[in-house]
Tab-separated table of C-alpha atoms (C1' of nucleotides) in Angstrom:
chain	number	residue	atom	x	y	z
Z	1	MET	CA	-5.409	-0.828	-3.041
Z	2	LEU	CA	-4.116	0.359	-6.388
Z	3	SER	CA	-1.967	3.475	-6.111
Z	4	LYS	CA	-2.742	6.563	-8.158
Z	5	LYS	CA	0.331	5.728	-10.152
Z	6	ALA	CA	-1.163	2.409	-11.213
Z	7	LYS	CA	-4.575	3.897	-11.912
Z	8	TYR	CA	-3.085	6.689	-13.999
Z	9	GLY	CA	-0.917	4.199	-15.843
Z	10	LEU	CA	-3.874	1.958	-16.609
Z	11	LYS	CA	-6.011	4.851	-17.832
Z	12	ALA	CA	-3.202	6.158	-19.969
Z	13	LEU	CA	-2.625	2.752	-21.530
Z	14	ILE	CA	-6.310	2.292	-22.272
Z	15	TYR	CA	-6.354	5.710	-23.909
Z	16	LEU	CA	-3.243	4.893	-25.897
Z	17	ALA	CA	-4.632	1.557	-27.052
Z	18	LYS	CA	-7.842	3.237	-28.150
Z	19	GLU	CA	-6.526	6.383	-29.778
Z	20	SER	CA	-3.247	5.495	-31.331
Z	21	GLU	CA	-2.902	3.287	-34.346
Z	22	GLU	CA	0.556	4.060	-35.600
Z	23	ARG	CA	1.711	7.487	-34.495
Z	24	PRO	CA	3.022	8.115	-30.958
Z	25	LEU	CA	1.029	10.396	-28.661
Z	26	PRO	CA	2.699	13.073	-26.533
Z	27	VAL	CA	2.350	12.871	-22.755
Z	28	SER	CA	0.639	16.269	-22.721
Z	29	GLN	CA	-2.268	14.989	-24.797
Z	30	ILE	CA	-2.807	11.885	-22.684
Z	31	ALA	CA	-2.508	13.887	-19.478
Z	32	GLU	CA	-5.058	16.417	-20.612
Z	33	SER	CA	-7.584	13.830	-21.710
Z	34	GLN	CA	-7.318	11.925	-18.443
Z	35	LYS	CA	-6.868	14.941	-16.150
Z	36	ILE	CA	-3.478	13.840	-14.872
Z	37	SER	CA	-0.511	16.026	-13.957
Z	38	VAL	CA	1.802	16.063	-16.975
Z	39	LYS	CA	5.013	15.646	-15.020
Z	40	PHE	CA	3.681	12.787	-12.930
Z	41	LEU	CA	2.382	10.973	-15.974
Z	42	GLU	CA	5.701	11.528	-17.695
Z	43	ALA	CA	7.415	9.498	-14.971
Z	44	ILE	CA	4.769	6.780	-15.126
Z	45	LEU	CA	4.988	6.337	-18.886
Z	46	ASN	CA	8.742	6.201	-18.617
Z	47	ASP	CA	8.461	3.347	-16.147
Z	48	LEU	CA	6.161	1.536	-18.552
Z	49	ARG	CA	8.720	2.057	-21.307
Z	50	THR	CA	11.535	0.710	-19.155
Z	51	GLY	CA	9.306	-2.235	-18.396
Z	52	GLY	CA	8.838	-2.979	-22.071
Z	53	ILE	CA	5.157	-2.142	-22.393
Z	54	LEU	CA	5.592	1.180	-24.180
Z	55	LYS	CA	8.082	2.515	-26.652
Z	56	SER	CA	8.867	6.171	-27.175
Z	57	LYS	CA	9.928	8.507	-29.882
Z	58	LYS	CA	11.934	11.555	-28.875
Z	59	GLY	CA	11.801	15.091	-30.225
Z	60	LYS	CA	9.126	16.986	-32.065
Z	61	MET	CA	6.186	14.823	-33.114
Z	62	GLY	CA	7.436	12.278	-30.623
Z	63	GLY	CA	5.576	10.570	-27.812
Z	64	TYR	CA	4.618	7.156	-26.543
Z	65	GLN	CA	2.940	4.159	-28.117
Z	66	LEU	CA	2.441	0.500	-27.295
Z	67	ASN	CA	5.482	-1.678	-27.699
Z	68	VAL	CA	3.473	-4.906	-27.898
Z	69	LYS	CA	-0.040	-5.801	-28.959
Z	70	ALA	CA	-2.807	-4.834	-26.545
Z	71	SER	CA	-3.862	-8.470	-26.409
Z	72	GLU	CA	-0.487	-9.362	-24.926
Z	73	ILE	CA	-0.437	-6.801	-22.135
Z	74	LYS	CA	-1.963	-8.125	-18.938
Z	75	MET	CA	-3.317	-5.978	-16.167
Z	76	SER	CA	-1.023	-7.910	-13.825
Z	77	ASP	CA	2.014	-6.808	-15.860
Z	78	ILE	CA	1.019	-3.169	-15.542
Z	79	MET	CA	0.336	-3.424	-11.826
Z	80	ARG	CA	3.659	-5.119	-11.145
Z	81	LEU	CA	5.597	-2.450	-12.988
Z	82	LEU	CA	3.893	0.438	-11.226
Z	83	ASP	CA	2.961	-0.906	-7.793
Z	84	GLY	CA	5.255	-3.866	-7.298
Z	85	PRO	CA	4.122	-7.202	-5.884
Z	86	ILE	CA	0.531	-8.371	-6.288
Z	87	ALA	CA	0.630	-11.096	-3.644
Z	88	LEU	CA	-0.378	-10.543	-0.025
Z	89	LEU	CA	2.979	-11.829	1.233
Z	90	PRO	CA	6.495	-11.636	-0.203
Z	91	CYS	CA	6.912	-15.373	0.459
Z	92	VAL	CA	4.252	-16.223	-2.160
Z	93	SER	CA	5.185	-13.599	-4.726
Z	94	LEU	CA	6.231	-14.981	-8.106
Z	95	ASN	CA	8.094	-11.900	-9.248
Z	96	PHE	CA	9.201	-10.354	-5.960
Z	97	TYR	CA	9.843	-13.382	-3.787
Z	98	ASP	CA	11.354	-12.744	-0.391
Z	99	THR	CA	11.065	-14.296	3.037
Z	100	CYS	CA	8.807	-12.590	5.561
Z	101	GLU	CA	11.315	-11.292	8.087
Z	102	GLU	CA	8.940	-11.811	10.973
Z	103	CYS	CA	8.103	-15.369	9.917
Z	104	LEU	CA	9.175	-18.090	12.308
Z	105	ASP	CA	8.437	-21.088	10.077
Z	106	GLU	CA	7.576	-20.478	6.434
Z	107	ASN	CA	6.907	-24.074	5.448
Z	108	ASN	CA	4.313	-24.338	8.065
Z	109	CYS	CA	2.508	-21.045	7.919
Z	110	SER	CA	-1.232	-21.274	7.421
Z	111	ILE	CA	-1.455	-17.598	6.496
Z	112	ARG	CA	0.921	-18.337	3.667
Z	113	LYS	CA	-1.286	-21.123	2.360
Z	114	VAL	CA	-4.229	-18.770	2.119
Z	115	ALA	CA	-2.079	-16.087	0.510
Z	116	LEU	CA	-1.086	-18.636	-2.098
Z	117	GLN	CA	-4.705	-19.319	-2.989
Z	118	VAL	CA	-5.468	-15.604	-3.183
Z	119	ARG	CA	-2.467	-15.052	-5.415
Z	120	ASP	CA	-3.505	-17.761	-7.844
Z	121	ALA	CA	-7.107	-16.599	-8.046
Z	122	THR	CA	-6.059	-12.982	-8.457
Z	123	LEU	CA	-3.471	-13.676	-11.126
Z	124	GLU	CA	-5.934	-15.686	-13.138
Z	125	ILE	CA	-8.304	-12.738	-13.297
Z	126	LEU	CA	-5.621	-10.107	-13.827
Z	127	GLY	CA	-4.026	-12.293	-16.491
Z	128	ALA	CA	-7.250	-12.583	-18.455
Z	129	ALA	CA	-7.729	-8.827	-18.229
Z	130	THR	CA	-5.560	-7.813	-21.155
Z	131	LEU	CA	-5.408	-4.255	-22.378
Z	132	GLU	CA	-7.463	-5.403	-25.344
Z	133	GLU	CA	-10.200	-6.649	-23.007
Z	134	LEU	CA	-10.071	-3.462	-20.976
Z	135	VAL	CA	-10.599	-1.384	-24.101
Z	136	LYS	CA	-13.494	-3.594	-25.223
Z	137	ASN	CA	-15.235	-3.231	-21.866
Z	138	GLU	CA	-14.951	0.513	-21.908
Z	139	LYS	CA	-18.235	1.286	-23.586
D	1	MET	CA	0.698	-6.622	0.721
D	2	LEU	CA	-0.299	-7.335	4.279
D	3	SER	CA	1.162	-4.851	6.742
D	4	LYS	CA	3.175	-6.027	9.725
D	5	LYS	CA	0.234	-4.990	11.829
D	6	ALA	CA	-2.026	-7.466	10.050
D	7	LYS	CA	0.579	-10.228	10.123
D	8	TYR	CA	1.194	-9.723	13.830
D	9	GLY	CA	-2.513	-9.637	14.492
D	10	LEU	CA	-3.067	-12.856	12.581
D	11	LYS	CA	-0.225	-14.648	14.346
D	12	ALA	CA	-1.437	-13.446	17.714
D	13	LEU	CA	-4.961	-14.636	17.012
D	14	ILE	CA	-3.768	-18.041	15.869
D	15	TYR	CA	-1.711	-18.331	19.044
D	16	LEU	CA	-4.668	-17.256	21.170
D	17	ALA	CA	-6.994	-19.715	19.483
D	18	LYS	CA	-4.508	-22.517	20.017
D	19	GLU	CA	-3.350	-21.804	23.551
D	20	SER	CA	-6.256	-20.327	25.378
D	21	GLU	CA	-9.293	-22.321	26.369
D	22	GLU	CA	-10.903	-20.186	29.008
D	23	ARG	CA	-8.396	-17.922	30.690
D	24	PRO	CA	-7.207	-14.679	29.049
D	25	LEU	CA	-3.564	-14.394	28.003
D	26	PRO	CA	-1.509	-11.274	28.703
D	27	VAL	CA	-0.037	-9.361	25.777
D	28	SER	CA	3.474	-9.950	27.111
D	29	GLN	CA	3.132	-13.711	26.753
D	30	ILE	CA	1.791	-13.532	23.195
D	31	ALA	CA	4.418	-10.987	22.221
D	32	GLU	CA	7.229	-13.125	23.531
D	33	SER	CA	6.065	-16.296	21.832
D	34	GLN	CA	5.685	-14.537	18.479
D	35	LYS	CA	8.690	-12.202	18.799
D	36	ILE	CA	6.637	-9.054	18.515
D	37	SER	CA	7.200	-5.739	20.302
D	38	VAL	CA	4.925	-5.710	23.346
D	39	LYS	CA	3.740	-2.148	22.928
D	40	PHE	CA	2.984	-2.550	19.248
D	41	LEU	CA	1.055	-5.743	19.838
D	42	GLU	CA	-0.834	-4.039	22.643
D	43	ALA	CA	-2.221	-1.524	20.169
D	44	ILE	CA	-3.074	-4.239	17.669
D	45	LEU	CA	-4.960	-6.389	20.149
D	46	ASN	CA	-6.831	-3.343	21.300
D	47	ASP	CA	-7.974	-2.690	17.749
D	48	LEU	CA	-9.149	-6.284	17.522
D	49	ARG	CA	-11.072	-5.803	20.741
D	50	THR	CA	-12.723	-2.627	19.493
D	51	GLY	CA	-13.606	-4.528	16.357
D	52	GLY	CA	-15.344	-7.232	18.361
D	53	ILE	CA	-12.982	-10.115	17.675
D	54	LEU	CA	-11.304	-10.121	21.091
D	55	LYS	CA	-12.462	-9.358	24.593
D	56	SER	CA	-10.202	-8.276	27.423
D	57	LYS	CA	-9.978	-8.560	31.160
D	58	LYS	CA	-8.209	-5.752	32.990
D	59	GLY	CA	-5.957	-5.905	36.016
D	60	LYS	CA	-3.848	-8.686	37.426
D	61	MET	CA	-4.428	-12.053	35.759
D	62	GLY	CA	-6.073	-10.140	32.958
D	63	GLY	CA	-5.393	-10.325	29.249
D	64	TYR	CA	-7.064	-11.025	25.931
D	65	GLN	CA	-9.167	-13.893	24.651
D	66	LEU	CA	-11.434	-14.580	21.701
D	67	ASN	CA	-14.796	-12.896	21.856
D	68	VAL	CA	-16.400	-15.264	19.316
D	69	LYS	CA	-15.719	-18.811	18.219
D	70	ALA	CA	-12.674	-19.342	16.005
D	71	SER	CA	-14.934	-20.847	13.374
D	72	GLU	CA	-16.735	-17.534	13.073
D	73	ILE	CA	-13.721	-15.294	12.622
D	74	LYS	CA	-12.767	-14.876	8.990
D	75	MET	CA	-9.360	-13.820	7.774
D	76	SER	CA	-11.111	-11.065	5.839
D	77	ASP	CA	-12.543	-9.670	9.096
D	78	ILE	CA	-9.101	-9.505	10.642
D	79	MET	CA	-7.543	-7.889	7.596
D	80	ARG	CA	-10.260	-5.250	7.375
D	81	LEU	CA	-9.833	-4.270	10.997
D	82	LEU	CA	-6.078	-3.962	10.805
D	83	ASP	CA	-5.346	-2.922	7.224
D	84	GLY	CA	-8.596	-1.461	5.994
D	85	PRO	CA	-10.095	-2.214	2.586
D	86	ILE	CA	-9.366	-5.482	0.815
D	87	ALA	CA	-10.528	-4.423	-2.639
D	88	LEU	CA	-8.220	-2.933	-5.270
D	89	LEU	CA	-10.419	0.139	-5.648
D	90	PRO	CA	-12.572	2.070	-3.175
D	91	CYS	CA	-15.427	1.998	-5.693
D	92	VAL	CA	-15.769	-1.792	-5.357
D	93	SER	CA	-15.179	-2.037	-1.625
D	94	LEU	CA	-18.054	-3.519	0.352
D	95	ASN	CA	-17.023	-2.095	3.711
D	96	PHE	CA	-15.107	1.038	2.698
D	97	TYR	CA	-16.966	2.181	-0.389
D	98	ASP	CA	-15.953	5.502	-1.853
D	99	THR	CA	-15.696	6.962	-5.326
D	100	CYS	CA	-12.275	7.077	-6.980
D	101	GLU	CA	-11.567	10.800	-7.041
D	102	GLU	CA	-9.686	10.571	-10.286
D	103	CYS	CA	-12.427	8.540	-11.957
D	104	LEU	CA	-14.177	10.223	-14.861
D	105	ASP	CA	-16.988	7.689	-15.330
D	106	GLU	CA	-17.472	4.983	-12.710
D	107	ASN	CA	-20.323	3.133	-14.397
D	108	ASN	CA	-18.204	2.634	-17.403
D	109	CYS	CA	-14.800	1.797	-16.022
D	110	SER	CA	-13.310	-1.447	-17.235
D	111	ILE	CA	-10.688	-1.396	-14.491
D	112	ARG	CA	-13.514	-1.378	-11.992
D	113	LYS	CA	-15.079	-4.461	-13.577
D	114	VAL	CA	-11.872	-6.404	-13.129
D	115	ALA	CA	-11.478	-5.117	-9.579
D	116	LEU	CA	-14.946	-6.423	-8.856
D	117	GLN	CA	-14.006	-9.912	-10.012
D	118	VAL	CA	-10.817	-9.838	-7.962
D	119	ARG	CA	-12.731	-8.709	-4.914
D	120	ASP	CA	-15.244	-11.531	-5.190
D	121	ALA	CA	-12.628	-14.205	-5.718
D	122	THR	CA	-10.482	-12.874	-2.879
D	123	LEU	CA	-13.343	-12.585	-0.408
D	124	GLU	CA	-14.437	-16.113	-1.121
D	125	ILE	CA	-11.020	-17.441	-0.158
D	126	LEU	CA	-10.518	-15.117	2.798
D	127	GLY	CA	-14.030	-15.895	3.994
D	128	ALA	CA	-13.405	-19.634	3.990
D	129	ALA	CA	-10.156	-19.097	5.877
D	130	THR	CA	-11.575	-18.911	9.381
D	131	LEU	CA	-9.347	-18.788	12.409
D	132	GLU	CA	-10.325	-22.381	13.062
D	133	GLU	CA	-9.041	-23.383	9.634
D	134	LEU	CA	-5.850	-21.405	10.114
D	135	VAL	CA	-5.156	-23.231	13.367
D	136	LYS	CA	-5.853	-26.606	11.752
D	137	ASN	CA	-3.429	-25.909	8.929
D	138	GLU	CA	-0.659	-24.927	11.267
D	139	LYS	CA	0.966	-28.324	11.625
C	1	DT	C1'	-1.289	-2.284	49.562
C	2	DT	C1'	1.329	-4.205	46.044
C	3	DT	C1'	1.602	-6.122	41.611
C	4	DA	C1'	0.314	-7.133	37.037
C	5	DA	C1'	-2.491	-6.183	33.746
C	6	DT	C1'	-5.283	-3.148	30.066
C	7	DC	C1'	-6.051	1.251	27.990
C	8	DC	C1'	-5.210	5.962	26.460
C	9	DT	C1'	-2.557	9.766	24.475
C	10	DA	C1'	1.411	11.734	22.609
C	11	DT	C1'	5.494	11.606	19.974
C	12	DA	C1'	8.721	10.265	16.432
C	13	DA	C1'	11.568	7.811	12.999
C	14	DA	C1'	11.366	5.708	8.670
C	15	DT	C1'	9.373	4.766	4.474
C	16	DC	C1'	6.287	5.396	0.668
C	17	DT	C1'	3.328	8.190	-2.219
C	18	DT	C1'	2.498	11.977	-4.943
C	19	DA	C1'	3.970	15.079	-6.794
C	20	DT	C1'	6.942	19.707	-8.719
C	21	DA	C1'	10.972	21.947	-10.983
C	22	DG	C1'	14.555	22.538	-14.096
C	23	DG	C1'	17.039	21.476	-17.640
C	24	DA	C1'	19.800	18.276	-20.993
C	25	DG	C1'	19.245	15.935	-25.078
C	26	DT	C1'	16.670	14.792	-29.463
C	27	DT	C1'	14.130	15.409	-33.639
C	28	DA	C1'	10.900	17.497	-37.045
C	29	DA	C1'	9.646	21.327	-39.293
C	30	DA	C1'	9.852	26.240	-40.427
J	1	DT	C1'	20.094	26.620	-39.220
J	2	DT	C1'	17.133	27.943	-35.926
J	3	DT	C1'	13.035	27.125	-33.365
J	4	DA	C1'	9.561	24.435	-31.240
J	5	DA	C1'	7.948	20.301	-29.295
J	6	DC	C1'	9.028	16.468	-27.461
J	7	DT	C1'	11.426	12.659	-24.120
J	8	DC	C1'	14.427	11.746	-20.370
J	9	DC	C1'	17.093	12.460	-16.189
J	10	DT	C1'	18.006	14.165	-11.533
J	11	DA	C1'	16.867	16.531	-7.527
J	12	DT	C1'	13.751	18.135	-4.150
J	13	DA	C1'	9.874	18.162	-1.126
J	14	DA	C1'	5.223	17.902	0.960
J	15	DG	C1'	2.124	14.751	2.864
J	16	DA	C1'	0.531	10.343	4.343
J	17	DT	C1'	1.216	5.966	6.242
J	18	DT	C1'	3.644	2.550	8.772
J	19	DT	C1'	6.026	1.052	12.626
J	20	DA	C1'	6.968	1.740	16.362
J	21	DT	C1'	8.321	3.915	21.626
J	22	DA	C1'	7.165	6.218	26.105
J	23	DG	C1'	4.638	7.334	29.998
J	24	DG	C1'	1.135	7.099	32.772
J	25	DA	C1'	-4.006	6.510	34.189
J	26	DT	C1'	-6.951	2.947	35.425
J	27	DT	C1'	-8.381	-1.602	36.967
J	28	DA	C1'	-8.514	-5.813	39.554
J	29	DA	C1'	-6.438	-9.917	41.867
J	30	DA	C1'	-3.535	-11.541	45.443
DNA sequence: TTTAATCCTATAAATCTTATAGGAGTTAAA
DNA sequence: TTTAACTCCTATAAGATTTATAGGATTAAA
């Protein structure tokens, strides 16, 4: 399940992609429009900045805006930054690979093989779902 | 990510499907073979029994065994029983449907549309991954 | 009657999620 | 040059979930 953090982040990014052409938008405005706690959203947008998806401008008239084109931001990128791994198992994660501590034989694990298929299918869909697409599909 | 509970449950079921023809196996034996805490596994197998996947025999010489054929137990069934919803959002869950509390307009949510695609793709794979298949693919 | 099981309830440690609070630093505008 | 409106950083904490552990009631075979 997506965490609230990820959902809030996604909604905020969709709002940003829709509303902002050039000027940055303050957290307070985004939070109000999406009914999100300002302080919580502040932390989320900061994570997205650290992750390279947003850029910020400090001080009065400052705020956040996209750091790259909406067509280049994948839903999988956003989810990874805010929720961590997408895969069902660490041993099939592309970006957060780790062994399963309780695994007795990784090369020969049938659960792993299924998790690999799920990962590939999921990433294909989440990769096609760019922020641009998400905005388009929001009527 | 799969929880340890789900991983343990899956491993235990694979072991049960492989080892047991007719007689039930005690939790202690399964736990030892898979290096799982006996008490924890006890709770897990009980959940699987309540969910209809396992049946149990009490008392001496008792234990757990499959309640239905391995070919009829899907990985998605097991995951639902032990970890709950498979979908990314409650609003696209088949078995645990609920509205997203923070959602302002469900019918018009582009995140939801993607989550729906992911759900369908995931369930297709997890549905094809029956316990029988999992056992086969364990070399 | 003993032994080996499941099954049930309670408790708890650890970790993760979802925040809240306060203030330091930065910048535009008055 | 002061004020107002921002981001950014750290700390704290409540609540939920995960991952167990403990003890004993109940059941059934030997």
